[in-house]
Tab-separated table of C-alpha atoms and ligand atoms in Angstrom:
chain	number	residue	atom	x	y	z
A	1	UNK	CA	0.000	0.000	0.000
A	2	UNK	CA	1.134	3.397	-0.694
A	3	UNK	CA	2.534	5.527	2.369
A	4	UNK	CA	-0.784	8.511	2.701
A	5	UNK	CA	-0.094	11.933	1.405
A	6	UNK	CA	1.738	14.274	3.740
A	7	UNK	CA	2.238	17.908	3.877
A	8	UNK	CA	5.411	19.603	3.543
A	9	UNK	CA	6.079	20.062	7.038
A	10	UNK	CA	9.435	22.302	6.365
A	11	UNK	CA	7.412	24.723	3.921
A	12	UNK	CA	4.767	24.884	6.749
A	13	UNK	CA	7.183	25.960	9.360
A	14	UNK	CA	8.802	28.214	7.098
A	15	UNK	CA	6.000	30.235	6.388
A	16	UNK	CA	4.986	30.176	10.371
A	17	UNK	CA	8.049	31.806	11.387
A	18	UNK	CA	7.953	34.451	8.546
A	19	UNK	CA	4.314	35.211	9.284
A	20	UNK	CA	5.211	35.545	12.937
A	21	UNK	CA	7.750	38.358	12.488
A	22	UNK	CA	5.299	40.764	11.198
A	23	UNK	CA	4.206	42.252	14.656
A	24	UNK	CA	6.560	40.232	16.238
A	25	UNK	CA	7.465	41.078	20.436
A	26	UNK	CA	10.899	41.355	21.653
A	27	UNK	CA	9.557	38.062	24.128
A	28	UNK	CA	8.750	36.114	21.316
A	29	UNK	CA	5.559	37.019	20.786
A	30	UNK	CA	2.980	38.401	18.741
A	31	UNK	CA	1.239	41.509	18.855
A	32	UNK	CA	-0.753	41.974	15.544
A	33	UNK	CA	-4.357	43.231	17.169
A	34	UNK	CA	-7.541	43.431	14.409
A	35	UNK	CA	-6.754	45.575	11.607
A	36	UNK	CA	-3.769	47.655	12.177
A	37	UNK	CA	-1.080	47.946	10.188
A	38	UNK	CA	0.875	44.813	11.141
A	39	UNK	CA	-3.025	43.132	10.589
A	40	UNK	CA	-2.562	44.392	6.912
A	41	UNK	CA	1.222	43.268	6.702
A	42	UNK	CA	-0.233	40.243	7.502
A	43	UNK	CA	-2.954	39.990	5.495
A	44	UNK	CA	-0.536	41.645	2.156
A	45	UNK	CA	1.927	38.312	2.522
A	46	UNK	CA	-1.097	35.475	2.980
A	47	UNK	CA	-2.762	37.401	-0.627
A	48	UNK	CA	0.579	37.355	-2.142
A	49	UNK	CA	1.311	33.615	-0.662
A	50	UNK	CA	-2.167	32.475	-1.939
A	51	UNK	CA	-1.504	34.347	-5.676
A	52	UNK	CA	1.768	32.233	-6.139
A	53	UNK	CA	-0.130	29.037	-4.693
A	54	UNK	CA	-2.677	29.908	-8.186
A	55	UNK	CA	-5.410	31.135	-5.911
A	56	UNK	CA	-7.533	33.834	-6.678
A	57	UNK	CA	-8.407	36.022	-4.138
A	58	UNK	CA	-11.675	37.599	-3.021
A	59	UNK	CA	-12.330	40.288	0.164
A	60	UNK	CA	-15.616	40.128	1.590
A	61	UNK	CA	-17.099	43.230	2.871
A	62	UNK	CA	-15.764	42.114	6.538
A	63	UNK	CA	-12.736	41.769	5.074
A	64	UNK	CA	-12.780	38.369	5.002
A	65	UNK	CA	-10.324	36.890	3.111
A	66	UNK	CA	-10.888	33.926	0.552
A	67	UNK	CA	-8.248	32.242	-1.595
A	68	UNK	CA	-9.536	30.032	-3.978
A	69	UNK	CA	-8.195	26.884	-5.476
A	70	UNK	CA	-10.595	26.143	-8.434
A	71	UNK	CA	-11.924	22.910	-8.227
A	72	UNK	CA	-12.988	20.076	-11.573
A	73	UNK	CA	-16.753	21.054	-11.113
A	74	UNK	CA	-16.075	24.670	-10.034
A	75	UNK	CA	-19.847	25.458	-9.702
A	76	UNK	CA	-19.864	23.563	-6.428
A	77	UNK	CA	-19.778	24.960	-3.089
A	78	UNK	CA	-16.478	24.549	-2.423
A	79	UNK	CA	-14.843	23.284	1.038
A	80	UNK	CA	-13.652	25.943	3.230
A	81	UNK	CA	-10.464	25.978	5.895
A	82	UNK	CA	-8.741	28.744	7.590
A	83	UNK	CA	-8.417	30.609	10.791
A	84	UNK	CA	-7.387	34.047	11.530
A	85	UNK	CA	-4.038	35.931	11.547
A	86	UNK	CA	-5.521	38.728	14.753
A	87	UNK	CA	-3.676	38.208	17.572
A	88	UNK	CA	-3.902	38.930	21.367
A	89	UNK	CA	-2.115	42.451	22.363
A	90	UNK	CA	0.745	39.796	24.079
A	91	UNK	CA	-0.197	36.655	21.567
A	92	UNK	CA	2.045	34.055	20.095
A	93	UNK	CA	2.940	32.754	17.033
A	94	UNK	CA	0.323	30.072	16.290
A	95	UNK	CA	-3.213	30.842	17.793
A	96	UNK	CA	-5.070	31.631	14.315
A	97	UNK	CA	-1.625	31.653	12.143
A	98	UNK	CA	-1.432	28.221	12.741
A	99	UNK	CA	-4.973	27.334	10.703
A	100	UNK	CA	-4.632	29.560	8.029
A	101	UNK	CA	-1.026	28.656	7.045
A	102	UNK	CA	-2.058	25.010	7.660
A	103	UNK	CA	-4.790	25.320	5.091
A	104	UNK	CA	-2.349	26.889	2.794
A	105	UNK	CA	-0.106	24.463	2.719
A	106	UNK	CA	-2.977	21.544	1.968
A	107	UNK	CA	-2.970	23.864	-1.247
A	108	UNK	CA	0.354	23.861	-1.868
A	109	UNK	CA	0.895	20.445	-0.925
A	110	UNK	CA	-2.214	19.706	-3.685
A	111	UNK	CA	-0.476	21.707	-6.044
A	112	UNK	CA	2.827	19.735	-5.483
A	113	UNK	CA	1.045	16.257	-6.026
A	114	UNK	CA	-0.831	18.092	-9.066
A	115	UNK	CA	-4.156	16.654	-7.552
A	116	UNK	CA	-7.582	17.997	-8.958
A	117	UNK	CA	-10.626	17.992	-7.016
A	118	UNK	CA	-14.059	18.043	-7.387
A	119	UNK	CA	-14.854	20.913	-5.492
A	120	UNK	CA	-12.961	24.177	-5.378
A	121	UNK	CA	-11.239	24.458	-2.002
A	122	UNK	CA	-11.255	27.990	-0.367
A	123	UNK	CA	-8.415	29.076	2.275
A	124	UNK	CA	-10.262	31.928	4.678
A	125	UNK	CA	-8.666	34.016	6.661
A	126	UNK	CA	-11.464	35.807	9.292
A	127	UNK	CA	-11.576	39.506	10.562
A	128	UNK	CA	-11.040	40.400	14.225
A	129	UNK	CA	-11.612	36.787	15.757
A	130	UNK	CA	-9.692	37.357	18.769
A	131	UNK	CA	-12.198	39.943	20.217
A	132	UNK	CA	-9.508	42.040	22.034
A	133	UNK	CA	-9.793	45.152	20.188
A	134	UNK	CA	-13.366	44.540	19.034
A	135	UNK	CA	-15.741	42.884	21.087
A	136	UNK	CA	-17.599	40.282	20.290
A	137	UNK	CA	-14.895	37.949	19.152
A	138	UNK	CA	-15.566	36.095	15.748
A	139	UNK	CA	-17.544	38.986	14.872
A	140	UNK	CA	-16.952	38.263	10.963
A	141	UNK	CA	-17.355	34.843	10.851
A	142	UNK	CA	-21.093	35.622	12.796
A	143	UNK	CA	-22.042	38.068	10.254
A	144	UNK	CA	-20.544	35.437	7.704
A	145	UNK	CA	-23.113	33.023	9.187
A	146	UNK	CA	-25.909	35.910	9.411
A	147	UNK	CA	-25.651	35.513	13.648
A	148	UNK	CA	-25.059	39.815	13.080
A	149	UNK	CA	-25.955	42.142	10.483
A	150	UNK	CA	-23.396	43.578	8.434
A	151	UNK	CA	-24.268	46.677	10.036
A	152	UNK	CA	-23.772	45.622	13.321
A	153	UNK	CA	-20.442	44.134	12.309
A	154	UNK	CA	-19.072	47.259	10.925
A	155	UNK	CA	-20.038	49.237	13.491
A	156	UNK	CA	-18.329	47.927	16.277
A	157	UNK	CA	-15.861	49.859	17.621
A	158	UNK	CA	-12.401	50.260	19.990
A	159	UNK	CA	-11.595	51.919	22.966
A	160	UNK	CA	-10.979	54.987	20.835
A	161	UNK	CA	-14.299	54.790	18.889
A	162	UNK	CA	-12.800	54.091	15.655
A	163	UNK	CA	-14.965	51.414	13.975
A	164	UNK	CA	-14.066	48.195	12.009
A	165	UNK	CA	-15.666	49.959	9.058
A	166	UNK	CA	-13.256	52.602	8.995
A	167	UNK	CA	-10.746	50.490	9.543
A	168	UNK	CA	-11.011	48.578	6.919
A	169	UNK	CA	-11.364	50.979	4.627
A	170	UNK	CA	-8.232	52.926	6.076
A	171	UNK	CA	-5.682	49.556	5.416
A	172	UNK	CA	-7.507	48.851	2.039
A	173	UNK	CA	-9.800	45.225	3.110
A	174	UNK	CA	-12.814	46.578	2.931
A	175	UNK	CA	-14.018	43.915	-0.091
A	176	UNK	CA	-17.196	44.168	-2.554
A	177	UNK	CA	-17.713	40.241	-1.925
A	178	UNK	CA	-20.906	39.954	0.040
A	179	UNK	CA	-20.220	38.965	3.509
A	180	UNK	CA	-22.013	35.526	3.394
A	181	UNK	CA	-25.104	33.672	1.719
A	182	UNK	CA	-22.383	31.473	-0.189
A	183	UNK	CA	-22.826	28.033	0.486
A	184	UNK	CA	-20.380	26.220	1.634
A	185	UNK	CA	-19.891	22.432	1.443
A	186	UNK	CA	-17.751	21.543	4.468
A	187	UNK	CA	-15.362	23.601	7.333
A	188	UNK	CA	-12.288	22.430	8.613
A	189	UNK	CA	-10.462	24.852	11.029
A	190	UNK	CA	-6.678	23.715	12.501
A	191	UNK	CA	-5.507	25.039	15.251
A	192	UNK	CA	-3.681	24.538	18.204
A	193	UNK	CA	-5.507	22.946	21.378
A	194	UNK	CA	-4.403	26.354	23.722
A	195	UNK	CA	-4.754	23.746	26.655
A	196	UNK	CA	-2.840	20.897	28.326
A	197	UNK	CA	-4.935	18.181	27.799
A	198	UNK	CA	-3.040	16.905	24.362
A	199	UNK	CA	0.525	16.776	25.885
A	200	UNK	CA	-0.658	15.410	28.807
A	201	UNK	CA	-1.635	12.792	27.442
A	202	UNK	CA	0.767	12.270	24.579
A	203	UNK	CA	-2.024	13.124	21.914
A	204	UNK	CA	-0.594	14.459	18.204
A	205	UNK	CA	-4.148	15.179	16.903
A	206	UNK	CA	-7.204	16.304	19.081
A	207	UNK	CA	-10.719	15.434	17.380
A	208	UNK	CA	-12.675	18.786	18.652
A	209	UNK	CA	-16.185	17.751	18.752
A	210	UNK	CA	-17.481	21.041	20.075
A	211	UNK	CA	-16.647	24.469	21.801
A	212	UNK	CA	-18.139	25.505	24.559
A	213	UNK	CA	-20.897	27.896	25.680
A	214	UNK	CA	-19.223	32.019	26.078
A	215	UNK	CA	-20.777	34.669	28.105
A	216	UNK	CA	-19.271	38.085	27.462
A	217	UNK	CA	-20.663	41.218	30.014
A	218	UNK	CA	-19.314	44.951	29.905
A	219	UNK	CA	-20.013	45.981	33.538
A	220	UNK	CA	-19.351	49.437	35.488
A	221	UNK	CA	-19.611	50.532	38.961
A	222	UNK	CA	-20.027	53.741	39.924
A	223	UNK	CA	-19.386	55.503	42.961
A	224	UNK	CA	-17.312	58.612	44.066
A	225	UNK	CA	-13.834	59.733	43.229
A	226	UNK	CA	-12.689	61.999	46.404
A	227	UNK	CA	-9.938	62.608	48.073
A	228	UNK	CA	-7.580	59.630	49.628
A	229	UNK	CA	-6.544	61.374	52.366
A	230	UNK	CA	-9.475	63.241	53.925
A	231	UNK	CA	-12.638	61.330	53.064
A	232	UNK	CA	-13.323	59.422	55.942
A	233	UNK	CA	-14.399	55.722	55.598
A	234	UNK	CA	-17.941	55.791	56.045
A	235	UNK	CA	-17.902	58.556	53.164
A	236	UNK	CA	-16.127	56.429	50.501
A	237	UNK	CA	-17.652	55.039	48.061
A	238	UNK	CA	-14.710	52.958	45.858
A	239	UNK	CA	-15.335	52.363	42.938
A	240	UNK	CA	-12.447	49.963	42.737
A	241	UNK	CA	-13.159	48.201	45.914
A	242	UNK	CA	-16.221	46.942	44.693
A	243	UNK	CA	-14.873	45.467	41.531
A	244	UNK	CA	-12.390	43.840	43.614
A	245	UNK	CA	-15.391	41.978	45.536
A	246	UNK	CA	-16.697	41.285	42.145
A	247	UNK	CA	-13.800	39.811	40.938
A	248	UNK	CA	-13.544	37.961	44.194
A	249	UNK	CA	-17.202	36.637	43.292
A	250	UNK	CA	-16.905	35.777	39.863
A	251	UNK	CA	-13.752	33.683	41.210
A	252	UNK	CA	-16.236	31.590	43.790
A	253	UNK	CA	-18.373	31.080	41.129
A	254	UNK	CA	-15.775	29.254	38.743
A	255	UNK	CA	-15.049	26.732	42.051
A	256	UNK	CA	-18.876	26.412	42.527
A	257	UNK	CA	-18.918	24.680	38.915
A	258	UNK	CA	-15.622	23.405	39.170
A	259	UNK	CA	-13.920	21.553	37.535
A	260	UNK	CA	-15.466	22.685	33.739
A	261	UNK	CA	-16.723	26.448	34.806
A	262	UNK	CA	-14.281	29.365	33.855
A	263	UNK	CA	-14.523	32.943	34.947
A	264	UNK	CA	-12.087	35.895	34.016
A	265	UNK	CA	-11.943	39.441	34.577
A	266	UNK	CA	-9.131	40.222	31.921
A	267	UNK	CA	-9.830	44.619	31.365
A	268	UNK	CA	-10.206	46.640	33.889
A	269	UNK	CA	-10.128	50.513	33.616
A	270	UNK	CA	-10.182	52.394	36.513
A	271	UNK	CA	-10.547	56.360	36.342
A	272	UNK	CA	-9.795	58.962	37.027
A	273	UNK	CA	-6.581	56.543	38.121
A	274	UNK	CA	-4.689	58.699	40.201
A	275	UNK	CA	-2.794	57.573	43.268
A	276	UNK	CA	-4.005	59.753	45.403
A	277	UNK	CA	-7.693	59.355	44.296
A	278	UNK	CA	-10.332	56.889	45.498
A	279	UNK	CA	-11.328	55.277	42.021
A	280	UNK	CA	-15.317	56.924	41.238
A	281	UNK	CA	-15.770	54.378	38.222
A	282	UNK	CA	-14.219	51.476	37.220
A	283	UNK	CA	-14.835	49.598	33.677
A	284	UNK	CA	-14.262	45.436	33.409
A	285	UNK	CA	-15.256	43.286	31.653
A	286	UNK	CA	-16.341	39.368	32.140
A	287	UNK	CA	-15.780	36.431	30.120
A	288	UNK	CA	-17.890	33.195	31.259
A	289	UNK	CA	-17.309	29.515	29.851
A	290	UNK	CA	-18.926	26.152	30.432
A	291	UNK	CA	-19.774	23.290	27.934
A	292	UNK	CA	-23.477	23.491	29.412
A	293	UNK	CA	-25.905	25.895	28.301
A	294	UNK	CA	-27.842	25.876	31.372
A	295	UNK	CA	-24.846	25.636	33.912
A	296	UNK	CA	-23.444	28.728	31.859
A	297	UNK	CA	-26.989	30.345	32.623
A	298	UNK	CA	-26.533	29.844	36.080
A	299	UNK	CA	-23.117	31.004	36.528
A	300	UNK	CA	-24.089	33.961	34.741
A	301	UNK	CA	-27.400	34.642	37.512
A	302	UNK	CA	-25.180	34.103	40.234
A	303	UNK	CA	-22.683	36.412	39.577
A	304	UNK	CA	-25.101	38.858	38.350
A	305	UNK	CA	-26.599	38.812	41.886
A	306	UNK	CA	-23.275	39.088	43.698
A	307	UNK	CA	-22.962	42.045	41.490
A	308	UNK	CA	-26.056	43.717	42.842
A	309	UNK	CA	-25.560	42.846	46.396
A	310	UNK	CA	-21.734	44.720	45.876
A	311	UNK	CA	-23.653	47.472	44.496
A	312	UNK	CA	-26.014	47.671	47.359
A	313	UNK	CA	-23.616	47.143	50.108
A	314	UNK	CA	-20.678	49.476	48.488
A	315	UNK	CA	-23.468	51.933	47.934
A	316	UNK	CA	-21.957	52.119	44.339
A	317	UNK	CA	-24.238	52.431	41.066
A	318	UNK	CA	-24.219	49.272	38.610
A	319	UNK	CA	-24.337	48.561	34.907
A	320	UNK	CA	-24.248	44.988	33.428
A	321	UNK	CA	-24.119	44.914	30.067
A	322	UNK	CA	-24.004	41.043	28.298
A	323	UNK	CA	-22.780	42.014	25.376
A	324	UNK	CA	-22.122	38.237	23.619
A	325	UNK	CA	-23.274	35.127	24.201
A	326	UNK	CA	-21.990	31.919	22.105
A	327	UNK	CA	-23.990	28.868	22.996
A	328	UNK	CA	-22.097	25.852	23.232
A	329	UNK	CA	-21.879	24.041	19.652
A	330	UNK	CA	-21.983	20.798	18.244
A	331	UNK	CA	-19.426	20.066	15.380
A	332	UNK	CA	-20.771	17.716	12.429
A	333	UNK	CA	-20.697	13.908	13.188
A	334	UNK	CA	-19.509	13.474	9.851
A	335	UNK	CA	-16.735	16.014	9.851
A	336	UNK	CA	-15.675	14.810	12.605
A	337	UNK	CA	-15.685	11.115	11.782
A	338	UNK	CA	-13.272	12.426	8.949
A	339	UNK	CA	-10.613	14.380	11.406
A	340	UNK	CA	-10.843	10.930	13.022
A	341	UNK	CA	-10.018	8.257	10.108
A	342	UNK	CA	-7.470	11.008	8.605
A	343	UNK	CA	-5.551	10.675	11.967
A	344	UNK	CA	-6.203	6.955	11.902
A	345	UNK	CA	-4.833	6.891	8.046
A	346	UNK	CA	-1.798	8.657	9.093
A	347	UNK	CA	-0.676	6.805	12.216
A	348	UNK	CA	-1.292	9.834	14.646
A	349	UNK	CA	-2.364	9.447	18.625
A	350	UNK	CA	-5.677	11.001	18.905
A	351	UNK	CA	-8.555	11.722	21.141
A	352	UNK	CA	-11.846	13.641	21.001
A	353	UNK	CA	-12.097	16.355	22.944
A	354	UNK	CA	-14.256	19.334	23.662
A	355	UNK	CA	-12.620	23.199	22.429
A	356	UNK	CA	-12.619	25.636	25.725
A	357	UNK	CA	-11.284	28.406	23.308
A	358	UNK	CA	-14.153	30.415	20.377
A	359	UNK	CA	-13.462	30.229	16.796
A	360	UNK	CA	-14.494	30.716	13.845
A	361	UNK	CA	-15.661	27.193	13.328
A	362	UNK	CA	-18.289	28.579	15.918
A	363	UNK	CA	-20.706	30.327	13.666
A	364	UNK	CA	-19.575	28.222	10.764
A	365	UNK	CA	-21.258	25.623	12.591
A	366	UNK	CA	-24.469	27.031	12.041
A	367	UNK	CA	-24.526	27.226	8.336
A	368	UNK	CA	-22.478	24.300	6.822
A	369	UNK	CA	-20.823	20.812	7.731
A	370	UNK	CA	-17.855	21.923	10.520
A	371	UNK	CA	-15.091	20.751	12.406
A	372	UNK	CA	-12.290	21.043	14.175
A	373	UNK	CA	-8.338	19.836	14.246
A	374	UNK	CA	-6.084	20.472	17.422
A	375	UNK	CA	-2.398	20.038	18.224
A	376	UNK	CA	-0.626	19.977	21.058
A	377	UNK	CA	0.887	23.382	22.606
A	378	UNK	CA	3.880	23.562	24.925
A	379	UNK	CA	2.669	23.788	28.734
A	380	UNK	CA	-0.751	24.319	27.114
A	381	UNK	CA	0.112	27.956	27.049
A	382	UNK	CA	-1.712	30.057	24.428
A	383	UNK	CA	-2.749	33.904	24.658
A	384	UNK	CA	0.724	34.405	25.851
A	385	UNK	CA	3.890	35.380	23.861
A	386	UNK	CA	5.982	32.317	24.958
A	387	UNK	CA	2.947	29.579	22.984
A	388	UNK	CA	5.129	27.176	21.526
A	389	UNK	CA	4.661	24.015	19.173
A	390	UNK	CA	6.861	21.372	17.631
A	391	UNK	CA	7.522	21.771	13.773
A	392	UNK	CA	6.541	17.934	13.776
A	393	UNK	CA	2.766	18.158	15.405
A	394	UNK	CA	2.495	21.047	13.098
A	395	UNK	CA	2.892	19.130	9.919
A	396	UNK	CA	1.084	16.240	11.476
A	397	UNK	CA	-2.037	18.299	12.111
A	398	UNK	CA	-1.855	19.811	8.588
A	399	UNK	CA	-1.378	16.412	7.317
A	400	UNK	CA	-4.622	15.405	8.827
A	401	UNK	CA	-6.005	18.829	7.218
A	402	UNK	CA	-4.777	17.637	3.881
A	403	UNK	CA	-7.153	14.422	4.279
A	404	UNK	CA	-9.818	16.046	6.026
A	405	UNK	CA	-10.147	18.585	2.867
A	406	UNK	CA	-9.852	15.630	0.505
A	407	UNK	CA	-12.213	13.595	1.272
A	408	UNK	CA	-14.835	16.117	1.393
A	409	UNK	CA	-13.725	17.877	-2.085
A	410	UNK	CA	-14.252	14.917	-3.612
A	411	UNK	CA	-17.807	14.330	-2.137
B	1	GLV	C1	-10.631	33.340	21.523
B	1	GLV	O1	-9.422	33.531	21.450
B	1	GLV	C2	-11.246	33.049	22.794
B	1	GLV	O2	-11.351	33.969	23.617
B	1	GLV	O3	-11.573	31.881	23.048
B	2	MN	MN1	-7.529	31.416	17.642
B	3	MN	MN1	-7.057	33.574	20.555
């Protein structure tokens, strides 16, 4: 029997490391936030990549990105793999680089073995996934899927106000492709797990079979900024205190759902932050996880009452915005069933497993056949400059791409 195709795993990790020096951190890192400059650096070298790999190359008007490999019956939806190439303000090399440069290569490597397939195959690279400059996260992949208006996508803004529209008209992705209502035959989205569970356990390829459920809430409390030496302590009302009991709260929640529940306060903006001020307002936000729709529910109404009873007790005023919510989300049996026999074809250690991180795949999900491929990461670190992988798991995972892709182009 003939040995199964393989990527090029030295191309792969070629083009990993050159994509990572555009924004790159003097820690080894990545800071290449939604649709700055280093965004469109980015962006320019996967377009001129995907040219030289024969694609041609659409923009949507979320600036989505689609590189197109034509396929034998070209009028068919075609099959669709990518990621995102956003990163976290401290990010590393691979979260989102990893999956788009992975799906490249299955075209190269295609190219390479001069294979034709029946479907087109389209590499996608999505806007402003990583939610850090623009919240909600995968906002272009929703309005892809028609989960937000294109209006609503476009208008979401930064701290500074400046919108995504603007933006993506001021570093020159603001496409005339309609932003969704193409169908699409199958999703496959690589990435790296961003957890331990893979390493642990000596695991090349995870089988994702899901991601779970997301709560995002913009909250504010309110009280008085005064002097810190002269307003005596039944006077104060701190602003910053009370987040702190929040914080405090939204930790006790997490244990009370332990050991799947997560809860992070990651932003928290406190003005008019002066030393010698008590804090009047502070700004945080909360991110909320749990594979359960209904445990997610009830994290959320417990720490939304916690909330109100700092509010009462701190004599502070409250705002709780929810801003996001991503239920939890089945991938397609069938999808995944081919993640799982590519691995098998190929020799690879895998297990299924369950996504804690969002993606794209997400809203994908909702309007054509999806799933997921994860490797291992060093430590399971991710959303941190020092994420690491091996060269080898890369290829490995790509590899298992490369099959994935097949079999469902051919379909
Ligand atoms: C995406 O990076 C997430 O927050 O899961
Ligand atoms: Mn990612
Ligand atoms: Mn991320």
């Amino acid at each position: 029997m003939n040995a199964p195709w393989t990527v090029n795993g030295e191309r792969l990790w070629e083009a990993l490391m050159a994509m990572a020096q555009i924004g790159a951190t003097p820690r080894g890192g990545v800071c290449r936030l939604a649709l700055t400059d280093a965004d469109r650096e980015a962006r320019d070298l996967f377009v001129r990549w995907a040219r030289e790999a024969g694609c041609r190359v659409e923009v949507d008007q979320m600036g989505n990105l689609f590189a197109r490999r034509p396929g034998k019956e070209d009028h068919l939806p075609p099959v669709l793999t990518g990621s995102h190439l956003d990163s976290q303000p401290t990010g590393g090399k691979f979260d989102g680089a990893y999956g788009v440069l992975a799906a490249l290569e299955v075209v190269r490597t295609l190219n390479d073995l001069r294979c034709e397939t029946r479907r087109p195959i389209e590499v996608v690279v999505w806007t402003n996934e990583e939610g850090s400059r623009f919240a909600p996260a995968m906002i272009a992949s929703g309005v892809f899927a028609g989960e937000f208006s294109l209006d609503y996508g476009l208008s979401r803004c930064d701290r500074d106000g400046v919108s995504i529209g603007q933006e993506l008209d001021r570093i020159g992705y603001a496409g005339p492709r309609p932003c969704g209502g193409q169908p699409v035959h199958a999703y496959f989205e690589a990435h790296i797990e961003q957890g331990p569970i893979l390493e642990a356990e000596g695991k090349t390829i995870g089988v994702v079979l899901g991601i779970q459920g997301i709560r995002w809430v913009d909250c504010t409390l309110e009280g008085t900024a005064a002097h810190a030496g002269t307003t005596p302590l039944p006077a104060r009302r701190d602003a910053l205190l009370g987040a702190a009991r929040v914080i405090q709260a939204a930790s006790e929640v997490a244990a009370a759902h332990a050991p799947e529940a997560r809860t992070t306060v990651g932003e928290l903006r406190v003005h008019p932050n002066s030393r010698n001020v008590i804090p009047g307002r502070v700004d945080f936000t909360l991110d909320l996880r749990h594979p359960h729709a209904e445990t997610l529910q009830a994290m959320s109404e417990a720490l939304r009452a916690a909330f109100d009873r700092v509010c009462a007790e701190q004599r502070l005023a409250g705002q709780w915005q929810e801003i996001w919510y991503a239920p939890p989300t089945a991938f397609d049996p069938d999808c995944i069933a081919a993640v799982r026999r590519a691995a098998e074809r190929l020799g690879l250690p895998h297990r299924d497993i369950i996504s804690g991180a969002g993606h794209d795949a997400k809203y994908l999900a909702q309007v054509c056949p999806t799933a997921m491929i994860f490797i291992p990461c060093r430590d399971g670190l991710s959303h941190n400059e020092a994420e690491a992988i091996s060269p080898a798991d890369a290829a490995a995972g790509a590899s298992v791409l490369l099959h994935a892709v097949l079999e469902k182009a051919q379909e």
